[in-house]
Amino acid sequence: VITVDNAHKIKAKVIAEGANGPITPAADEILIANKQLVIPDIYCNSGGVTVSYFEWLKNLNHVSYGRLTFKYEFDSNKHLLQSVQSSLESRFSGKIPVTPTPEFESAMGGASEKDIVHSGLSYTMERSGKKIKETALQHGLGVDLRTAAFVLALTKISNNIIMAGFTFT
């Protein structure tokens, strides 16, 4: 745990909170004053919650991820190869067979459930990280990503409440 008693001893320029609440509020202020970037627990630990959400969606619908996209991906990849072959044949006049590499052929059958979850998690985390950074910049928060994450979360909650019509004007 990083506290007011040991925060001044931390030399790291970047700290990723891998546990829930490992930095006390007073220590957080010291780290921010020292311009040390703290990637907050609310972001660092959100991957597990995100994957649990994906699993919940899958179970709710009783459908595996790959089942939804298998035929589309296979046909798209097949059309891609045919397009490359047609382009080559029109450019170089003659039949030029295009054969997929073993890796591409393996991928043509569609992504595995694990690949789909990793892709969705990566996309979600990248998008969320960028939004937190944009919020920090927009509000002049410097390296205070924790406050930026809270501002972003509260803004989303507020917008949803307004959209749902649960406010008084």
PDB file of N, CA and C in Angstrom, residues 54-63 65:
ATOM      1  N   PHE A  54     -19.057  -9.841 -21.275  1.00  0.00           N
ATOM      2  CA  PHE A  54     -19.140 -10.583 -22.536  1.00  0.00           C
ATOM      3  C   PHE A  54     -19.730 -11.972 -22.304  1.00  0.00           C
ATOM      4  N   GLU A  55     -19.272 -12.630 -21.245  1.00  0.00           N
ATOM      5  CA  GLU A  55     -19.764 -13.970 -20.918  1.00  0.00           C
ATOM      6  C   GLU A  55     -21.253 -13.924 -20.579  1.00  0.00           C
ATOM      7  N   TRP A  56     -21.654 -12.917 -19.833  1.00  0.00           N
ATOM      8  CA  TRP A  56     -23.065 -12.751 -19.489  1.00  0.00           C
ATOM      9  C   TRP A  56     -23.913 -12.590 -20.745  1.00  0.00           C
ATOM     10  N   LEU A  57     -23.447 -11.751 -21.686  1.00  0.00           N
ATOM     11  CA  LEU A  57     -24.177 -11.570 -22.947  1.00  0.00           C
ATOM     12  C   LEU A  57     -24.305 -12.886 -23.702  1.00  0.00           C
ATOM     13  N   LYS A  58     -23.208 -13.625 -23.746  1.00  0.00           N
ATOM     14  CA  LYS A  58     -23.215 -14.915 -24.447  1.00  0.00           C
ATOM     15  C   LYS A  58     -24.215 -15.875 -23.799  1.00  0.00           C
ATOM     16  N   ASN A  59     -24.177 -15.965 -22.490  1.00  0.00           N
ATOM     17  CA  ASN A  59     -25.083 -16.873 -21.778  1.00  0.00           C
ATOM     18  C   ASN A  59     -26.535 -16.423 -21.872  1.00  0.00           C
ATOM     19  N   LEU A  60     -26.751 -15.134 -21.882  1.00  0.00           N
ATOM     20  CA  LEU A  60     -28.095 -14.581 -21.983  1.00  0.00           C
ATOM     21  C   LEU A  60     -28.747 -14.984 -23.304  1.00  0.00           C
ATOM     22  N   ASN A  61     -27.952 -14.999 -24.347  1.00  0.00           N
ATOM     23  CA  ASN A  61     -28.458 -15.309 -25.682  1.00  0.00           C
ATOM     24  C   ASN A  61     -28.336 -16.788 -26.053  1.00  0.00           C
ATOM     25  N   HIS A  62     -27.645 -17.564 -25.222  1.00  0.00           N
ATOM     26  CA  HIS A  62     -27.445 -19.000 -25.478  1.00  0.00           C
ATOM     27  C   HIS A  62     -26.818 -19.249 -26.852  1.00  0.00           C
ATOM     28  N   VAL A  63     -25.903 -18.368 -27.239  1.00  0.00           N
ATOM     29  CA  VAL A  63     -25.240 -18.479 -28.542  1.00  0.00           C
ATOM     30  C   VAL A  63     -23.749 -18.220 -28.349  1.00  0.00           C
ATOM     31  N   TYR A  65     -20.032 -16.978 -29.511  1.00  0.00           N
ATOM     32  CA  TYR A  65     -19.614 -15.842 -30.342  1.00  0.00           C
ATOM     33  C   TYR A  65     -19.313 -16.263 -31.774  1.00  0.00           C
TER      34      TYR A  65
END
